[in-house]
Coordinates of C-alpha atoms in Angstrom, one line a residue:
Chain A
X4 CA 49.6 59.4 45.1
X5 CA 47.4 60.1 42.2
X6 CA 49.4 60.9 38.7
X7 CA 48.6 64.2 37.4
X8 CA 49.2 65.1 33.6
X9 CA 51.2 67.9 32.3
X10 CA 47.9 70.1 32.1
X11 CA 46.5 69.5 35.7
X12 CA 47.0 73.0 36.8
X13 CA 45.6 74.4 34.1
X14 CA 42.2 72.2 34.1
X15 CA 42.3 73.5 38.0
X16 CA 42.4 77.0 36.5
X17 CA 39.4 76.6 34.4
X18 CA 37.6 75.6 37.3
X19 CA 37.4 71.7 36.5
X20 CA 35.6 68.9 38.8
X21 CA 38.5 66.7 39.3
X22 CA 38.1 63.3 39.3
X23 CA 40.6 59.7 39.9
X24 CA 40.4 58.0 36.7
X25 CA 42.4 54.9 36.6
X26 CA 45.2 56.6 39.3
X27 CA 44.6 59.8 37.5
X28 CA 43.3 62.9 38.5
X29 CA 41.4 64.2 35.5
X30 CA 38.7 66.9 34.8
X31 CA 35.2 65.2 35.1
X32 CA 33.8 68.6 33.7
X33 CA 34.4 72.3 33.7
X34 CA 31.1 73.5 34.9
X35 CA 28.4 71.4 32.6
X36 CA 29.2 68.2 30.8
X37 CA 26.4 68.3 28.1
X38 CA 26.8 71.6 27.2
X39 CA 30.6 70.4 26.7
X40 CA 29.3 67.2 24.9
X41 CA 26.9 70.1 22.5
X42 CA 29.8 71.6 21.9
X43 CA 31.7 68.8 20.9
X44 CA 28.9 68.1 18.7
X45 CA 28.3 71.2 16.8
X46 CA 31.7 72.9 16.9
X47 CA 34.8 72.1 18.7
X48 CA 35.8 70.4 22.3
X49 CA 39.3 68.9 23.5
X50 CA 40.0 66.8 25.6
X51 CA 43.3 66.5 27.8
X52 CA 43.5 62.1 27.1
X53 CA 47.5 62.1 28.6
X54 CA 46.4 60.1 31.3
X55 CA 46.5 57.0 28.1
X56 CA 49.6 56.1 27.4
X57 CA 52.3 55.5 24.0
X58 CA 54.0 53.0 23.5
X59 CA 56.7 52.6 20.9
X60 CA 57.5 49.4 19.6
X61 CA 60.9 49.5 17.2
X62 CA 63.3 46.7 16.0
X63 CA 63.1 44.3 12.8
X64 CA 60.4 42.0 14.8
X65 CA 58.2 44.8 15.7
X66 CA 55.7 43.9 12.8
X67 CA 56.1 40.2 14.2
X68 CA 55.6 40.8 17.3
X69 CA 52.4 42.7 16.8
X70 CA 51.1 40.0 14.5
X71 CA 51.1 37.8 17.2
X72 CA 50.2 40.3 20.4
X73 CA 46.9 41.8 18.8
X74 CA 43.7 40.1 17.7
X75 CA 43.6 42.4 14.6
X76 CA 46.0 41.8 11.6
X77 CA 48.5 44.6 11.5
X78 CA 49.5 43.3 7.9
X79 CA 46.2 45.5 7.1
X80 CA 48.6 48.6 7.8
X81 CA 49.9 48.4 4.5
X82 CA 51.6 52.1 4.4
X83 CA 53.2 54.3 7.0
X84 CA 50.4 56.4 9.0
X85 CA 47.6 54.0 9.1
X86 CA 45.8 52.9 11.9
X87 CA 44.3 49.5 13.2
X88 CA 41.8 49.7 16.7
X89 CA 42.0 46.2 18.3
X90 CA 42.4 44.1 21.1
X91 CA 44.7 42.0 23.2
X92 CA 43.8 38.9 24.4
X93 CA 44.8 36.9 27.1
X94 CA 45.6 33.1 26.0
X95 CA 41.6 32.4 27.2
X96 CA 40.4 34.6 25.0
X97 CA 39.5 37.1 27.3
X98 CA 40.6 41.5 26.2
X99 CA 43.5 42.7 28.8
X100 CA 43.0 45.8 26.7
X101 CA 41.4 47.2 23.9
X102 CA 43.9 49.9 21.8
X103 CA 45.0 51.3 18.4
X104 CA 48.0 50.8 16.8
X105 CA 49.7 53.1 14.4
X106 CA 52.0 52.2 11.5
X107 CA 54.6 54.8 11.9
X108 CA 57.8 53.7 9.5
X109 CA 59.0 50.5 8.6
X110 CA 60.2 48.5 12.1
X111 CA 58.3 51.3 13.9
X112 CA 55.2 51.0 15.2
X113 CA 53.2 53.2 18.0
X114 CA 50.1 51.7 20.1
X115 CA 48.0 53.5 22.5
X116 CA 46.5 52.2 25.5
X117 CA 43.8 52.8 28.6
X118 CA 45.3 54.6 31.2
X119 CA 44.3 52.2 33.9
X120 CA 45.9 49.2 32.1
X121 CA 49.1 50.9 31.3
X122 CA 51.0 48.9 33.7
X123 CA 49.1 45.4 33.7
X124 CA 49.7 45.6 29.6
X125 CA 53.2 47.0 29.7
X126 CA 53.6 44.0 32.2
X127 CA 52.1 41.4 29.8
X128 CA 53.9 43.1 26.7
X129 CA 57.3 42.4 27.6
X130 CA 56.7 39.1 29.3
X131 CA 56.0 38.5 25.6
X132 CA 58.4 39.9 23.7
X133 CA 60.6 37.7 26.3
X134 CA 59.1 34.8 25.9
X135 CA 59.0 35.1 22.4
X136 CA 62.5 36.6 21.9
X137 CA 61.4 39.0 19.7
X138 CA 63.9 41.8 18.3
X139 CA 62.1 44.5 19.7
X140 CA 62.0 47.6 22.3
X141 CA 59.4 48.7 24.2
X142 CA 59.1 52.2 25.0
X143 CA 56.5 53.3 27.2
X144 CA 56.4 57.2 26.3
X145 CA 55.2 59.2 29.6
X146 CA 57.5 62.2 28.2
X147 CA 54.7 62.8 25.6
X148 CA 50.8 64.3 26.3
X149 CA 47.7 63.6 24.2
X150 CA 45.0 65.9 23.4
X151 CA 41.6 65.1 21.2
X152 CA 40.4 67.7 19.7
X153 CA 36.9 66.8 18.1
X154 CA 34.2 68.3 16.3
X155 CA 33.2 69.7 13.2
X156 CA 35.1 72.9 13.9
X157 CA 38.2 70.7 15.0
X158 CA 40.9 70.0 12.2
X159 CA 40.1 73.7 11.0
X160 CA 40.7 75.0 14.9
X161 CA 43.9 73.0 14.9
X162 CA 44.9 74.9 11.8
X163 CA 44.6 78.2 13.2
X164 CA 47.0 76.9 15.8
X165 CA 49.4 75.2 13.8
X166 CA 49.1 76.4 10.3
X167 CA 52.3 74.5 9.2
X168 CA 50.3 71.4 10.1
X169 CA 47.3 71.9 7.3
X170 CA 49.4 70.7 4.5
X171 CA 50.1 67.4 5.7
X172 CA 46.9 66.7 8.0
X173 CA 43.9 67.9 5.1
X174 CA 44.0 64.8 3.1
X175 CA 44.3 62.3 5.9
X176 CA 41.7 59.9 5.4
X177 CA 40.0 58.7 8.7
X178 CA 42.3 56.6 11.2
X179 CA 45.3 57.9 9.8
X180 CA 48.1 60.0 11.6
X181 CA 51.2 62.0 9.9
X182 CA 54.5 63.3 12.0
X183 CA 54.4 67.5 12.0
X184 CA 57.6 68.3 13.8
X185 CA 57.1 67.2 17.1
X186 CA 53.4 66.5 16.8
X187 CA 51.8 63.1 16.2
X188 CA 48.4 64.4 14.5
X189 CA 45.6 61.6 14.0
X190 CA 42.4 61.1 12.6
X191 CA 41.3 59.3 15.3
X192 CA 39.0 59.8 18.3
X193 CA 36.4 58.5 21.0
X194 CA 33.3 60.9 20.2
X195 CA 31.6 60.2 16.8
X196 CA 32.6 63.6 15.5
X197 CA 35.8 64.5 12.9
X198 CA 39.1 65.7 14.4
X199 CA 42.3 64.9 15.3
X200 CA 44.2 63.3 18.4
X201 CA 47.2 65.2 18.6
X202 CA 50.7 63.3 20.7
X203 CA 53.4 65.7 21.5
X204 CA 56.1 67.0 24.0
X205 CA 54.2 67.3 27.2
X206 CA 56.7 70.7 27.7
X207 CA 54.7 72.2 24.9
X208 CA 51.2 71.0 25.4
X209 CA 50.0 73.6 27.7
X210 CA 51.1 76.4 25.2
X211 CA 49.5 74.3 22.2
X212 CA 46.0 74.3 24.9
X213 CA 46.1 78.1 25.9
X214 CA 46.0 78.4 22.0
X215 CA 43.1 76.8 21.2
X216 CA 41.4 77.8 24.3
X217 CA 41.4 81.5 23.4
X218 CA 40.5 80.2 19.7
X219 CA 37.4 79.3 21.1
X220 CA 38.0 75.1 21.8
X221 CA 36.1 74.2 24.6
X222 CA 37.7 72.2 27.1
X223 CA 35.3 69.0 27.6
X224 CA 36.0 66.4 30.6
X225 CA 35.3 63.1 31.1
X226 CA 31.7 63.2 31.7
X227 CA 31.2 64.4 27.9
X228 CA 33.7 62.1 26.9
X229 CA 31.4 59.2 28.0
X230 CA 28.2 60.2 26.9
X231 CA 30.0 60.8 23.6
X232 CA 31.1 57.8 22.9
X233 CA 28.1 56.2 23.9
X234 CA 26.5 58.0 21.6
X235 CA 29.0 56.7 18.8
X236 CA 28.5 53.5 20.1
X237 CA 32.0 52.6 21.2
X238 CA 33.0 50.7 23.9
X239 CA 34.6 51.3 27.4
X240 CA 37.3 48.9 28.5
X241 CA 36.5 47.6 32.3
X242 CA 32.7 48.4 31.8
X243 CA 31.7 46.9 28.3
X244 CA 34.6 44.5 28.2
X245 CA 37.2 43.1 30.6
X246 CA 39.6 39.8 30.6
X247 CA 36.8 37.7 31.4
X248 CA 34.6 38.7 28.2
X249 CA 35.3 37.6 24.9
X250 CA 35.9 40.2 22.3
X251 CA 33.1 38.4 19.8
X252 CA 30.7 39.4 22.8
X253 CA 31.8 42.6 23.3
X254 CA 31.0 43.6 20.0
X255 CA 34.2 43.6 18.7
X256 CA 34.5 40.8 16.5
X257 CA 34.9 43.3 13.9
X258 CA 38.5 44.0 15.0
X259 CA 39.2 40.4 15.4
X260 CA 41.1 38.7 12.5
X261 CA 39.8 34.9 12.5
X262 CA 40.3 34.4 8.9
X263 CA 43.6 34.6 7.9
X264 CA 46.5 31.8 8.7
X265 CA 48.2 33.9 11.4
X266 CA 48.0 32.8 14.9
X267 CA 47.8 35.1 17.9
X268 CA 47.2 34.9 21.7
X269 CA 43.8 34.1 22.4
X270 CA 43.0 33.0 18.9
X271 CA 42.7 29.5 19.5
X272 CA 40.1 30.2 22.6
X273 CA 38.1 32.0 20.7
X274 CA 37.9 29.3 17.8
X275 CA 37.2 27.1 20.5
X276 CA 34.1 29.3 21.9
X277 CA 32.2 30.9 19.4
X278 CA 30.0 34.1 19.9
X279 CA 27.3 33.6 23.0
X280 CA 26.1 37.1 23.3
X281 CA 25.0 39.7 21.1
X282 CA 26.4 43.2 21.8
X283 CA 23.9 46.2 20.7
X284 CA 22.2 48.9 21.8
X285 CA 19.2 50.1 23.5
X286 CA 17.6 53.1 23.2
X287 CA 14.8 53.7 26.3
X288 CA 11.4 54.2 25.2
X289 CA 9.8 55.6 28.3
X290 CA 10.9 58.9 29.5
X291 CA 11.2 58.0 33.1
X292 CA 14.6 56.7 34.2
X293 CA 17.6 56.6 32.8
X294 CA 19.7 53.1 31.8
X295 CA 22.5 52.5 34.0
X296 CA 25.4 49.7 33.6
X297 CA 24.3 46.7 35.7
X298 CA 21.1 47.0 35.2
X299 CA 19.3 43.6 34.0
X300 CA 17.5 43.3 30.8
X301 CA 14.8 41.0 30.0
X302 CA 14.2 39.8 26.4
X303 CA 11.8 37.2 24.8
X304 CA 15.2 35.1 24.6
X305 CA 16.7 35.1 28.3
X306 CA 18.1 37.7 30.6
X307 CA 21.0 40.4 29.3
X308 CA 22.7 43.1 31.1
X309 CA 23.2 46.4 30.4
X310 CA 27.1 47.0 30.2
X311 CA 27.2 50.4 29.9
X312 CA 24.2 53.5 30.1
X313 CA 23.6 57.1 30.3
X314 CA 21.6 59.3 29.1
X315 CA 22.0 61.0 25.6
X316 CA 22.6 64.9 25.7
X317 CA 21.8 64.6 21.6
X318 CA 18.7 62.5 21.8
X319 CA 17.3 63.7 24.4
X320 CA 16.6 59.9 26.1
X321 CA 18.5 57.4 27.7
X322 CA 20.7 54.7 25.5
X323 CA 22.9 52.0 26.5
X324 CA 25.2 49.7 25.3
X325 CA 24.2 45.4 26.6
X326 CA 25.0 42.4 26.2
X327 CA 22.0 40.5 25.4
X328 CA 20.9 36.5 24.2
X329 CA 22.5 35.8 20.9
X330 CA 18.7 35.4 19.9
X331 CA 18.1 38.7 20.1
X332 CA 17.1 41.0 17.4
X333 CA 17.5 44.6 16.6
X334 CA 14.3 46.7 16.1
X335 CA 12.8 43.9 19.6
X336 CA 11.3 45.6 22.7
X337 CA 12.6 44.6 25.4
X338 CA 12.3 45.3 29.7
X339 CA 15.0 46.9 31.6
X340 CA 14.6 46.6 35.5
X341 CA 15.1 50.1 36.5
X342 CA 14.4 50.3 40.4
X343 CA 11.4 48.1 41.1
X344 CA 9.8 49.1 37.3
X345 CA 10.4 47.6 34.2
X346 CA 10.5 50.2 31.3
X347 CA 10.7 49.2 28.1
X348 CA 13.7 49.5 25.1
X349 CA 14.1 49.0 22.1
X350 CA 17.0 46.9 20.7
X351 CA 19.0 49.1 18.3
X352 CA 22.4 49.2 16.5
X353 CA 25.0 50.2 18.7
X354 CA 25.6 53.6 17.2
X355 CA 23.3 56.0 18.1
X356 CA 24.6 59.2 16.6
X357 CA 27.4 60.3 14.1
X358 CA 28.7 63.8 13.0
X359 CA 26.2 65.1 14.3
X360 CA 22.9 62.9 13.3
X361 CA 20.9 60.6 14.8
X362 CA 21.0 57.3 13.4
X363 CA 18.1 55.8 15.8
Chain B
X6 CA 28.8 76.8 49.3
X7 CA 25.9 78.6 48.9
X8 CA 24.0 77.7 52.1
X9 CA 20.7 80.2 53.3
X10 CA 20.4 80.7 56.5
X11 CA 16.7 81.2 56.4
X12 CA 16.4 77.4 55.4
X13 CA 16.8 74.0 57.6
X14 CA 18.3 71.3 56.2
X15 CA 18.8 67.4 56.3
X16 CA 22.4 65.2 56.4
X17 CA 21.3 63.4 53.1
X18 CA 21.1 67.2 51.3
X19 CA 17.8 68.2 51.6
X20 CA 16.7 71.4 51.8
X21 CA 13.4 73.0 53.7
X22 CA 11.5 75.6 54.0
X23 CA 8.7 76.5 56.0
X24 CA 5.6 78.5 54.6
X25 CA 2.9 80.2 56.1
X26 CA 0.1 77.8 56.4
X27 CA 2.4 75.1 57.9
X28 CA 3.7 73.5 54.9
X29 CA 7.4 72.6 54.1
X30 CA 8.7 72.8 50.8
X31 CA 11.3 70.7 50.0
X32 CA 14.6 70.9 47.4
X33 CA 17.9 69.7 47.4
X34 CA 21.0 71.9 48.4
X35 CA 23.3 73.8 46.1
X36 CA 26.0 71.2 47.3
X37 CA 23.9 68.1 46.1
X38 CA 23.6 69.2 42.5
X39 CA 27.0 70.0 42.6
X40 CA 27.4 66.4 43.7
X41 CA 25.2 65.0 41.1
X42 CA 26.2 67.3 37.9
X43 CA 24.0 67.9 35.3
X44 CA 20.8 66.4 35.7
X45 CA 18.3 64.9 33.3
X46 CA 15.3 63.3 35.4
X47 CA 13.4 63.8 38.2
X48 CA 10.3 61.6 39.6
X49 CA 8.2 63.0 42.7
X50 CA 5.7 61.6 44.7
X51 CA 2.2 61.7 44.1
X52 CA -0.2 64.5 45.3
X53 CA -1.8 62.9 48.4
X54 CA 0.7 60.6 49.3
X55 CA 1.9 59.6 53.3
X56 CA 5.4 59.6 53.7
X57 CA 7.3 58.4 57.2
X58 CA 10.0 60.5 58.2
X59 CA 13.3 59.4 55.6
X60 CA 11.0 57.6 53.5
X61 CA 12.4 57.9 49.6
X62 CA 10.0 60.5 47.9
X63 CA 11.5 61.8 45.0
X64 CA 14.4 60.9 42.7
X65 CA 16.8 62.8 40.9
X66 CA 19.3 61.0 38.2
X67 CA 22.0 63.4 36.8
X68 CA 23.9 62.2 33.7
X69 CA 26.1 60.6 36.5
X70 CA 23.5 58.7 39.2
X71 CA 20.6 58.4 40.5
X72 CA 19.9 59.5 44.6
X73 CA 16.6 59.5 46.4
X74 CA 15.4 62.6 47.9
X75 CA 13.9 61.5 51.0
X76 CA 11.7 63.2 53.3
X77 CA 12.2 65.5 55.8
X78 CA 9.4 64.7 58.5
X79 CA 6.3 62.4 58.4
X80 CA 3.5 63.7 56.6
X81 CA 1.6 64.4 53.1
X82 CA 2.5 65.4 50.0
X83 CA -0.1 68.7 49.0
X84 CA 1.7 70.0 46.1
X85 CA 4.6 68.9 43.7
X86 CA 6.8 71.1 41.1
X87 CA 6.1 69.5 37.8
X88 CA 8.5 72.4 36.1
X89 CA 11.6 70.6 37.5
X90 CA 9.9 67.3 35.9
X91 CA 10.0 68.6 32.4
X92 CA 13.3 71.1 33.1
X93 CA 15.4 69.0 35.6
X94 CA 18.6 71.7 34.6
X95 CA 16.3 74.1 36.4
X96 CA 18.1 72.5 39.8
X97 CA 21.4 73.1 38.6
X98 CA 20.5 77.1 37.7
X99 CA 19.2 77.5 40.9
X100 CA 18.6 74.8 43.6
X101 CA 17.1 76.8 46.4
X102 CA 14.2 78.0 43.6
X103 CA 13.7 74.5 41.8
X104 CA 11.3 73.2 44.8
X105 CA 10.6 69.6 44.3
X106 CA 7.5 69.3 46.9
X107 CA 5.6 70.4 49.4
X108 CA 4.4 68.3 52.7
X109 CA 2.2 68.9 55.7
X110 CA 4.1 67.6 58.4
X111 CA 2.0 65.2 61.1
X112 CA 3.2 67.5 64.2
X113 CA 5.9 69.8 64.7
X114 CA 8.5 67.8 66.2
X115 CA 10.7 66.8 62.8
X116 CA 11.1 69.9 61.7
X117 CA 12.0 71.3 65.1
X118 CA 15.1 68.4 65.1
X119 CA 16.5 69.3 61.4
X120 CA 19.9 70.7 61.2
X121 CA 20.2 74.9 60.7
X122 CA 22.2 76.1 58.0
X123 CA 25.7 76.1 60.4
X124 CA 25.0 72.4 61.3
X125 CA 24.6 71.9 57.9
X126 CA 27.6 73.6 56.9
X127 CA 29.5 71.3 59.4
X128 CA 27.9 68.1 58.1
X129 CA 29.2 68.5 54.5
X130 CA 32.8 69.5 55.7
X131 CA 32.2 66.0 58.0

């Protein structure tokens, strides 16, 4: 039986595609996904993202325990409300799931996770906090729903629903969150664009959705949520990484604390296997085709793969994220076997377009 | 489902109609680009070309995938739509107007076996 969220009936309403999404059934699109990913882009779009799951972590070794559970240093959430994205490794090294966690209050932290993982990292959570006898509860919280709204119109369309909220939420630096009553409003999001992600009661999300829906909000699916985040060049977990792929060629070495004295699972595998593959972009340079994930890449340096491709409502061409030789350098051309042809790409930083812009 | 009855159609979502000097043009249904969602690109056969019966002609790649349009009966290609090539969202507005191609069939007996719209009908309910 596939889990529905607290606003299923309502994306029925709009008219939605419904898809299964990790045991979910979720709204693919409402009718067209790049006009939902234009909208996202040049006003406001939200997203129904319930179907990823909370998790609580409270007790006097819930800093401790996260010190050693993540790849990232959580000491780097030096005041309540700041954010951390990162990973959790499996003792080889390899990502059980990539997530963020938030600093909520002191002995109080909040980490959100993939929706397909939930269980698996749930599982693999308290096995550690077991093993490691660590003084602190787990609380997975499925009484709570999760909605992104994103966009340049966003924060300011969020205001007009919950004016009491502007106050606390206008200075919030980027990857930050504050407590508004029963809302859990963050700076954070999966589309390139400003706006919140906003956590609350799932008895009062479909209210809080009618109300930016007849402010003009356009409900956006996972189709537009994909090419969106292509776009900004962030990753996927299952099609850009997975436990068999090393975070330092996933392209997230940047969330992987090496350097300071603290050890955490996975750390000494990764010390043990440095990077092998570069992680970057590619954006097609013929018009005829579109990059899928799969797909092999052929480079002056060896053979890559794309990991994950579509094609770019913004740009107007195909992009995708690979995993290509470590040799491999940006500005290259390279050939992606597409079919029976071989089209050319060019190597590019993996971020292909922010707030708005085209960085490619 | 939007499915005219004055077209004929394939099990793989093809749709066909036949014109006055013997020609079938070719589209895909209403259902397919429902299937497929938004698409971006389209590649059709050369002018000229001999296709079998089934043979991949065309392809069409939504955001989503990519599927081969194949053809409907053995013949040649006399004509494509290069509109849909430089507007592929012109399938989505309207799939029964967005032809992809046109083909002389080599004799009259494929077009005679494709499915009417009520078998067609059936076969996406199948």
């Amino acid at each position: 039986m596939e889990k529905k969220t607290a606003l299923n009936a309502i994306h029925r309403q709009l008219g939605a595609k419904m898809v299964d999404f990790g045991g979910w059934d979720m709204p693919l699109h409402y009718g067209s996904q790049i006009e939902e990913h234009h909208a996202v882009r040049n006003d406001s779009g939200m997203f129904d993202v319930s179907h990823m799951c909370a998790v609580d972590l409270a007790g006097p070794d819930a800093k401790k325990y996260l010190l050693r559970l993540v790849a990232n240093n959580v000491d780097k959430l030096q005041n309540a409300g700041k954010a951390l994205y990162s990973a959790m490794l499996n003792e080889n090294g390899g990502v059980i799931d990539d997530l963020i966690v938030y600093f909520v209050e002191d002995g109080c932290f909040r980490i959100v996770v993939n929706a397909g993982t939930a269980e698996k990292d749930l599982l693999w959570m308290n096995s550690r906090q077991a093993e490691w006898e660590s003084r602190v509860t787990i609380t997975p919280r499925r009484d709570l729903s999760i909605v992104a709204v994103q966009g340049p119109n966003a924060k300011a369309r969020v205001w007009q629903a919950l004016p009491g909220a502007r106050a606390v939420t206008e200075s919030l630096k980027p990857f930050c969150a504050a407590r508004v009553g029963d809302y859990f409003i963050a700076t954070t999001g999966y589309t390139g664009e400003t706006g919140f992600e906003i956590t609350l009661p799932s008895s009062m999300v479909q209210d809080f959705w009618k109300k930016l829906l007849d402010l003009g909000v356009k409900p956006a699916g996972l189709g537009a949520r994909d090419t969106l985040r292509l776009e900004a060049g962030m990753n996927l977990y299952g099609q850009d990484m997975d436990e068999k792929v090393s975070p330092l060629d996933a392209g997230l070495a940047w969330t992987v604390d090496l350097e300071s004295a603290r050890d955490f699972v996975g750390k000494a595998a990764l010390l043990a296997h440095p990077q092998e593959r570069q992680f970057l972009g590619l954006l097609l340079l013929d018009q005829n085709g579109v990059l899928r994930a799969h797909q092999k890449v052929l480079t002056a340096s060896g053979e890559g793969e794309i990991t994950s491709g579509t094609f770019s409502p913004t740009l107007e061409r195909s992009i995708a994220l690979a995993r290509l030789p470590f040799k491999t350098a940006i500005g290259e051309t390279v050939k992606v076997e597409i079919r029976n042809k071989q089209l050319a790409a060019k190597v590019v930083k993996p971020c292909f377009v922010r707030n708005g812009k085209a960085f490619v | 489902m939007t499915i005219p009855a004055n077209l004929r159609y394939t099990g793989t979502h093809e749709w066909i109609r036949k014109e006055a000097d013997g020609a079938l043009t070719v589209g895909i249904t209403e259902h397919a680009q429902e299937l497929l969602g938004d698409l971006v690109f389209v590649e059709l056969p050369g002018v000229g070309k001999e296709l079998a019966k089934d043979q991949e002609a065309a392809i069409v790649e939504s955001v989503k995938a990519a599927s081969d349009v194949y053809a409907p009966v053995a013949g040649k290609i006399t004509e494509v739509n290069e509109a849909v090539v430089k507007s592929p969202e012109l399938i989505n507005q309207d799939a029964y107007a967005a032809w992809l191609f046109k083909i002389m069939p080599s004799s009259d007996a494929d077009y005679d076996a494709l499915l009417d719209a009520a078998a067609y009908e059936k076969a996406c309910h199948e």
